[in-house]
Amino acid sequence: MMDSQDNVLKQDITEEAVAAQPANVDNDTVAEAGNAPATTAVDSEPDTEAAPLKMYASKHEVLERVKELAHSDETPAKDEVDHLKTAFYKLLFAEREADQKTFIENGGDPEAYVMKTDDSEEQFKAEMGLIKEKRAKAFQQQEEEKKANLQRKQQIIEKIKMMSTSPEEANKSYNDFKALQQEWKDIKAVPAEKANELWRNYQLYVEQFYDLINLNREAREYDFKKNLEKKTALCEKVEAIVKEENKTNADWERHTQEILDVQQEWKKIGFAAPKVNQKIFDRFRAACDDFFGRKNAHYKERRAQYSENADKKRELIAKAKELIFSGKVIGAAE
């Protein structure tokens, strides 16, 4: 009799466990390209540390906890539900076994023993039915969330795919790309049957994006190198002009135009690498400043000479006028 009851208990627990078992969920926590998702078969419980299961001394305690779970807003954890069912039937079978033993010890015929009805078992089954419905509803909600998460992740993949069209686009969208990666990490479970394909597509376009970034970086480094070379020709050219002798104003003006032409050519060249760009510009500016500084000094000196010569001529003119209108000049004329 007890063996058959125990088999019924085990069968009942197994059937409910199978009925309530959810599909696999995707627990991937993707940080960067190269990390594969961990897809494992788990129950539909939140990822929290399990609390120790309580030991019950009576069916009444078990039933009260079952009622509490059935009529609360929380979704009961599968481990606790299974534990409550095991605890209840263990206590129930122990009572029946003790009752049967007492019956036999009092001279009763074992074949004539009839199990007493237990209203608590019917109450237990009814409350467990409510819990089962609640868990099924929660499971369905989780499945809907997985579908929504799938759509969100598919949208992220499409956005990264668009960013991976060219090195320029990848470089321009880098900050947006990092934000999408963080959003991907924040999205949790998706339908298990879509998890691997979803991950492969995500990884494919992430790798393409990084490949374009690397290509763009290499291209930029090449441009930096060529720009530095061009600006170093130009620095040497201005420095050579600065060393040339300027004997006349014509020399100064000719060299000035040559340097102005070099400056226009400089403006057409892009940046050098950040660590040397300022240094090469300072070299170019120093050579130009040297030339124009000496040119300004030259013309300042020339202006001073012109002014001095003009003063001397004015003095001569004044003396000439003085002599013309003086008597000495008149007497000499007579």
Short mmCIF file of C-alpha atoms in Angstrom, two decimals:
data_model
loop_
_atom_site.label_atom_id
_atom_site.label_comp_id
_atom_site.label_asym_id
_atom_site.label_seq_id
_atom_site.Cartn_x
_atom_site.Cartn_y
_atom_site.Cartn_z
CA MET A 1 0.00 0.00 0.00
CA MET A 2 2.71 2.46 0.98
CA ASP A 3 4.83 1.59 -2.05
CA SER A 4 1.98 2.41 -4.38
CA GLN A 5 1.32 5.70 -2.59
CA ASP A 6 4.98 6.61 -2.80
CA ASN A 7 4.97 5.84 -6.52
CA VAL A 8 1.92 8.06 -6.98
CA LEU A 9 3.73 10.85 -5.15
CA LYS A 10 6.83 10.54 -7.29
CA GLN A 11 4.79 10.40 -10.48
CA ASP A 12 2.74 13.44 -9.45
CA ILE A 13 5.85 15.48 -8.67
CA THR A 14 7.55 14.41 -11.91
CA GLU A 15 4.56 15.24 -14.08
CA GLU A 16 4.22 18.72 -12.59
CA ALA A 17 7.93 19.31 -12.91
CA VAL A 18 7.83 18.37 -16.58
CA ALA A 19 4.73 20.48 -17.22
CA ALA A 20 6.24 23.53 -15.56
CA GLN A 21 9.72 23.14 -17.05
CA PRO A 22 10.42 26.14 -19.33
CA ALA A 23 12.45 26.18 -22.50
CA ASN A 24 16.13 27.03 -22.39
CA VAL A 25 17.02 30.67 -21.87
CA ASP A 26 19.95 32.71 -23.09
CA ASN A 27 22.08 33.91 -20.20
CA ASP A 28 24.76 35.56 -22.32
CA THR A 29 26.53 38.56 -20.88
CA VAL A 30 28.44 39.85 -23.90
CA ALA A 31 31.17 42.36 -23.06
CA GLU A 32 33.23 42.56 -26.23
CA ALA A 33 33.52 40.70 -29.53
CA GLY A 34 35.00 37.27 -28.95
CA ASN A 35 32.98 36.31 -25.87
CA ALA A 36 30.48 33.54 -26.70
CA PRO A 37 27.10 33.41 -24.94
CA ALA A 38 26.46 30.80 -22.29
CA THR A 39 23.23 29.07 -23.28
CA THR A 40 22.13 26.61 -20.60
CA ALA A 41 18.91 24.88 -19.64
CA VAL A 42 17.60 26.63 -16.55
CA ASP A 43 14.25 27.22 -14.94
CA SER A 44 12.38 30.47 -15.30
CA GLU A 45 13.63 31.81 -11.96
CA PRO A 46 15.43 35.10 -11.49
CA ASP A 47 19.19 34.82 -11.16
CA THR A 48 19.35 35.15 -7.37
CA GLU A 49 21.03 33.19 -4.61
CA ALA A 50 18.66 30.45 -3.34
CA ALA A 51 17.57 30.75 0.30
CA PRO A 52 17.74 27.66 2.53
CA LEU A 53 14.55 25.61 2.32
CA LYS A 54 12.52 25.47 5.52
CA MET A 55 11.88 22.18 7.30
CA TYR A 56 8.18 21.69 8.11
CA ALA A 57 6.90 19.81 11.13
CA SER A 58 3.25 19.51 10.09
CA LYS A 59 0.96 19.45 7.07
CA HIS A 60 -0.73 22.56 8.44
CA GLU A 61 2.51 24.56 8.20
CA VAL A 62 3.07 23.34 4.66
CA LEU A 63 -0.50 24.16 3.65
CA GLU A 64 -0.27 27.68 5.13
CA ARG A 65 2.88 28.37 3.12
CA VAL A 66 1.26 27.00 -0.05
CA LYS A 67 -1.77 29.27 0.49
CA GLU A 68 0.55 32.22 1.04
CA LEU A 69 2.33 31.57 -2.24
CA ALA A 70 -0.88 30.90 -4.15
CA HIS A 71 -2.51 34.18 -3.13
CA SER A 72 0.51 36.53 -3.11
CA ASP A 73 1.88 38.63 -5.95
CA GLU A 74 5.18 36.76 -6.07
CA THR A 75 5.91 33.96 -8.50
CA PRO A 76 6.89 30.88 -6.48
CA ALA A 77 10.29 29.39 -7.19
CA LYS A 78 10.25 25.88 -8.60
CA ASP A 79 12.62 24.56 -5.94
CA GLU A 80 10.33 25.70 -3.14
CA VAL A 81 7.21 24.38 -4.85
CA ASP A 82 8.81 20.95 -5.26
CA HIS A 83 10.04 21.07 -1.67
CA LEU A 84 6.57 21.93 -0.36
CA LYS A 85 5.00 19.10 -2.34
CA THR A 86 7.57 16.60 -1.11
CA ALA A 87 7.23 17.81 2.49
CA PHE A 88 3.42 17.64 2.42
CA TYR A 89 3.18 14.14 1.03
CA LYS A 90 5.97 12.88 3.23
CA LEU A 91 4.02 14.07 6.27
CA LEU A 92 0.72 12.78 4.85
CA PHE A 93 2.13 9.32 4.12
CA ALA A 94 3.75 9.21 7.54
CA GLU A 95 0.36 9.89 9.16
CA ARG A 96 -1.32 7.21 7.05
CA GLU A 97 1.41 4.72 7.78
CA ALA A 98 1.13 5.42 11.51
CA ASP A 99 -2.67 5.12 11.35
CA GLN A 100 -2.42 1.80 9.50
CA LYS A 101 0.14 0.52 12.00
CA THR A 102 -2.13 1.44 14.93
CA PHE A 103 -5.06 -0.31 13.23
CA ILE A 104 -3.08 -3.51 12.80
CA GLU A 105 -1.62 -3.37 16.32
CA ASN A 106 -5.15 -3.10 17.69
CA GLY A 107 -6.04 -6.40 15.99
CA GLY A 108 -7.40 -5.10 12.76
CA ASP A 109 -7.16 -7.09 9.55
CA PRO A 110 -4.53 -5.47 7.23
CA GLU A 111 -6.67 -6.36 4.23
CA ALA A 112 -9.63 -4.61 5.76
CA TYR A 113 -7.79 -1.33 6.38
CA VAL A 114 -9.29 1.67 4.59
CA MET A 115 -7.40 4.95 4.29
CA LYS A 116 -9.05 7.85 5.99
CA THR A 117 -9.99 10.79 3.81
CA ASP A 118 -7.95 13.94 4.41
CA ASP A 119 -9.49 17.28 3.52
CA SER A 120 -6.09 18.95 3.76
CA GLU A 121 -4.90 16.98 0.73
CA GLU A 122 -7.72 18.36 -1.40
CA GLN A 123 -6.97 21.87 -0.16
CA PHE A 124 -3.30 21.31 -0.90
CA LYS A 125 -4.04 20.17 -4.46
CA ALA A 126 -6.36 23.13 -5.05
CA GLU A 127 -3.78 25.65 -3.87
CA MET A 128 -1.08 23.91 -5.85
CA GLY A 129 -3.31 24.24 -8.92
CA LEU A 130 -3.37 28.01 -8.40
CA ILE A 131 0.40 28.05 -8.05
CA LYS A 132 0.75 26.04 -11.23
CA GLU A 133 -1.44 28.53 -13.10
CA LYS A 134 0.56 31.42 -11.69
CA ARG A 135 3.85 29.86 -12.75
CA ALA A 136 2.48 29.10 -16.20
CA LYS A 137 1.40 32.73 -16.57
CA ALA A 138 4.80 33.95 -15.42
CA PHE A 139 6.46 31.59 -17.86
CA GLN A 140 4.32 32.93 -20.70
CA GLN A 141 5.25 36.49 -19.75
CA GLN A 142 8.89 35.50 -19.75
CA GLU A 143 8.52 34.01 -23.21
CA GLU A 144 6.98 37.28 -24.44
CA GLU A 145 9.89 39.18 -22.89
CA LYS A 146 12.31 36.87 -24.68
CA LYS A 147 10.62 37.63 -28.01
CA ALA A 148 10.84 41.37 -27.30
CA ASN A 149 14.50 40.97 -26.33
CA LEU A 150 15.11 39.12 -29.57
CA GLN A 151 13.68 41.99 -31.59
CA ARG A 152 15.78 44.53 -29.66
CA LYS A 153 18.96 42.55 -30.27
CA GLN A 154 18.11 42.12 -33.95
CA GLN A 155 17.70 45.89 -34.20
CA ILE A 156 21.11 46.38 -32.58
CA ILE A 157 22.67 44.01 -35.10
CA GLU A 158 21.11 45.97 -37.98
CA LYS A 159 22.48 49.25 -36.58
CA ILE A 160 25.99 47.81 -36.23
CA LYS A 161 25.66 46.39 -39.74
CA MET A 162 24.93 49.89 -41.07
CA MET A 163 27.92 51.27 -39.18
CA SER A 164 30.13 48.67 -40.82
CA THR A 165 29.63 49.98 -44.37
CA SER A 166 32.87 51.99 -44.56
CA PRO A 167 35.92 52.96 -42.44
CA GLU A 168 34.75 56.57 -42.35
CA GLU A 169 31.30 55.57 -41.13
CA ALA A 170 32.77 53.23 -38.52
CA ASN A 171 35.11 55.90 -37.19
CA LYS A 172 32.31 58.49 -37.05
CA SER A 173 29.95 56.09 -35.23
CA TYR A 174 32.40 54.66 -32.68
CA ASN A 175 30.70 56.16 -29.61
CA ASP A 176 27.28 55.00 -30.83
CA PHE A 177 28.76 51.55 -31.41
CA LYS A 178 30.00 51.33 -27.81
CA ALA A 179 26.57 52.41 -26.57
CA LEU A 180 24.94 49.64 -28.62
CA GLN A 181 27.33 47.11 -27.13
CA GLN A 182 26.31 48.19 -23.64
CA GLU A 183 22.63 47.97 -24.60
CA TRP A 184 23.24 44.45 -25.91
CA LYS A 185 24.77 43.47 -22.56
CA ASP A 186 21.80 44.92 -20.66
CA ILE A 187 19.28 42.83 -22.63
CA LYS A 188 18.88 39.41 -21.06
CA ALA A 189 17.20 36.22 -22.24
CA VAL A 190 16.05 35.49 -25.80
CA PRO A 191 14.33 32.36 -27.17
CA ALA A 192 16.85 29.53 -26.90
CA GLU A 193 16.33 28.36 -30.48
CA LYS A 194 17.42 31.81 -31.72
CA ALA A 195 20.30 32.40 -29.30
CA ASN A 196 23.18 30.86 -31.26
CA GLU A 197 22.19 32.33 -34.62
CA LEU A 198 21.66 35.73 -33.00
CA TRP A 199 25.07 35.59 -31.38
CA ARG A 200 26.82 34.59 -34.61
CA ASN A 201 25.27 37.53 -36.49
CA TYR A 202 26.16 39.93 -33.71
CA GLN A 203 29.74 38.72 -33.57
CA LEU A 204 30.05 38.86 -37.37
CA TYR A 205 29.17 42.55 -37.63
CA VAL A 206 31.06 43.51 -34.49
CA GLU A 207 34.18 41.97 -36.00
CA GLN A 208 33.52 43.74 -39.30
CA PHE A 209 33.17 47.02 -37.44
CA TYR A 210 36.48 46.52 -35.63
CA ASP A 211 38.15 45.49 -38.89
CA LEU A 212 37.01 48.76 -40.48
CA ILE A 213 38.22 50.71 -37.47
CA ASN A 214 41.64 49.09 -37.86
CA LEU A 215 41.69 49.79 -41.59
CA ASN A 216 40.72 53.38 -40.95
CA ARG A 217 43.41 53.68 -38.28
CA GLU A 218 46.02 52.33 -40.67
CA ALA A 219 44.86 54.73 -43.38
CA ARG A 220 44.98 57.65 -40.97
CA GLU A 221 48.45 56.68 -39.81
CA TYR A 222 49.58 56.55 -43.44
CA ASP A 223 48.06 59.98 -44.08
CA PHE A 224 49.71 61.35 -40.95
CA LYS A 225 53.06 60.03 -42.14
CA LYS A 226 52.70 61.51 -45.64
CA ASN A 227 51.51 64.85 -44.24
CA LEU A 228 54.50 64.99 -41.91
CA GLU A 229 56.82 64.33 -44.82
CA LYS A 230 55.24 67.12 -46.88
CA LYS A 231 55.36 69.61 -44.04
CA THR A 232 59.01 68.70 -43.32
CA ALA A 233 59.78 69.60 -47.21
CA LEU A 234 58.09 72.83 -46.71
CA CYS A 235 59.94 73.61 -43.43
CA GLU A 236 63.25 72.97 -45.11
CA LYS A 237 62.21 75.16 -48.05
CA VAL A 238 61.37 78.14 -45.84
CA GLU A 239 64.55 77.63 -43.80
CA ALA A 240 66.57 77.71 -47.04
CA ILE A 241 64.88 80.96 -48.12
CA VAL A 242 65.64 82.49 -44.73
CA LYS A 243 69.36 81.76 -45.21
CA GLU A 244 69.52 83.55 -48.58
CA GLU A 245 70.99 87.06 -48.66
CA ASN A 246 68.74 90.01 -49.38
CA LYS A 247 70.78 92.83 -50.82
CA THR A 248 67.92 94.85 -52.23
CA ASN A 249 64.24 95.48 -51.60
CA ALA A 250 63.56 93.38 -54.68
CA ASP A 251 65.28 90.43 -52.98
CA TRP A 252 63.12 90.86 -49.90
CA GLU A 253 59.92 91.04 -51.93
CA ARG A 254 60.84 88.04 -54.06
CA HIS A 255 61.60 85.91 -51.02
CA THR A 256 58.45 87.18 -49.29
CA GLN A 257 56.30 85.96 -52.16
CA GLU A 258 58.05 82.60 -52.14
CA ILE A 259 57.30 82.14 -48.42
CA LEU A 260 53.68 83.25 -48.89
CA ASP A 261 53.33 80.61 -51.62
CA VAL A 262 54.75 77.98 -49.25
CA GLN A 263 52.27 79.06 -46.56
CA GLN A 264 49.38 78.56 -48.97
CA GLU A 265 50.72 75.12 -49.81
CA TRP A 266 50.97 74.33 -46.06
CA LYS A 267 47.28 75.13 -45.56
CA LYS A 268 46.31 72.49 -48.12
CA ILE A 269 48.05 69.69 -46.18
CA GLY A 270 46.18 67.80 -43.45
CA PHE A 271 47.35 67.16 -39.92
CA ALA A 272 50.34 65.10 -38.95
CA ALA A 273 50.11 62.65 -36.05
CA PRO A 274 48.94 64.43 -32.86
CA LYS A 275 52.22 63.80 -31.01
CA VAL A 276 54.29 65.60 -33.73
CA ASN A 277 51.77 67.94 -35.36
CA GLN A 278 52.40 70.86 -33.00
CA LYS A 279 56.14 70.33 -33.14
CA ILE A 280 56.31 70.53 -36.95
CA PHE A 281 54.04 73.58 -36.95
CA ASP A 282 56.26 75.32 -34.41
CA ARG A 283 59.27 74.65 -36.64
CA PHE A 284 57.49 76.09 -39.68
CA ARG A 285 56.26 79.14 -37.79
CA ALA A 286 59.71 79.79 -36.33
CA ALA A 287 61.27 79.90 -39.80
CA CYS A 288 58.55 82.22 -41.12
CA ASP A 289 58.77 84.47 -38.06
CA ASP A 290 62.54 84.67 -38.47
CA PHE A 291 62.21 85.84 -42.06
CA PHE A 292 59.45 88.37 -41.49
CA GLY A 293 61.08 89.58 -38.30
CA ARG A 294 64.31 90.35 -40.16
CA LYS A 295 62.33 91.85 -43.04
CA ASN A 296 60.51 94.19 -40.67
CA ALA A 297 63.82 95.14 -39.06
CA HIS A 298 65.31 95.81 -42.50
CA TYR A 299 62.46 98.06 -43.60
CA LYS A 300 62.40 99.79 -40.22
CA GLU A 301 66.09 100.55 -40.64
CA ARG A 302 65.48 101.74 -44.19
CA ARG A 303 62.64 103.97 -43.05
CA ALA A 304 64.91 105.40 -40.40
CA GLN A 305 67.52 106.11 -43.07
CA TYR A 306 64.91 107.67 -45.32
CA SER A 307 63.74 109.82 -42.46
CA GLU A 308 67.31 110.83 -41.62
CA ASN A 309 68.06 111.66 -45.26
CA ALA A 310 64.84 113.65 -45.51
CA ASP A 311 65.82 115.61 -42.40
CA LYS A 312 69.24 116.33 -43.90
CA LYS A 313 67.69 117.48 -47.16
CA ARG A 314 65.29 119.73 -45.29
CA GLU A 315 68.25 121.24 -43.46
CA LEU A 316 70.05 121.85 -46.74
CA ILE A 317 66.95 123.41 -48.24
CA ALA A 318 66.57 125.66 -45.22
CA LYS A 319 70.22 126.75 -45.45
CA ALA A 320 69.87 127.36 -49.17
CA LYS A 321 66.85 129.57 -48.60
CA GLU A 322 68.71 131.40 -45.89
CA LEU A 323 71.68 132.06 -48.20
CA ILE A 324 69.44 133.19 -51.07
CA PHE A 325 67.76 135.84 -49.00
CA SER A 326 70.88 136.91 -47.12
CA GLY A 327 73.05 139.85 -48.13
CA LYS A 328 76.00 137.69 -48.93
CA VAL A 329 74.24 136.16 -51.78
CA ILE A 330 72.98 139.54 -53.07
CA GLY A 331 76.48 141.07 -52.87
CA ALA A 332 77.96 138.19 -54.69
CA ALA A 333 75.39 138.65 -57.37
CA GLU A 334 76.32 142.32 -57.87
#
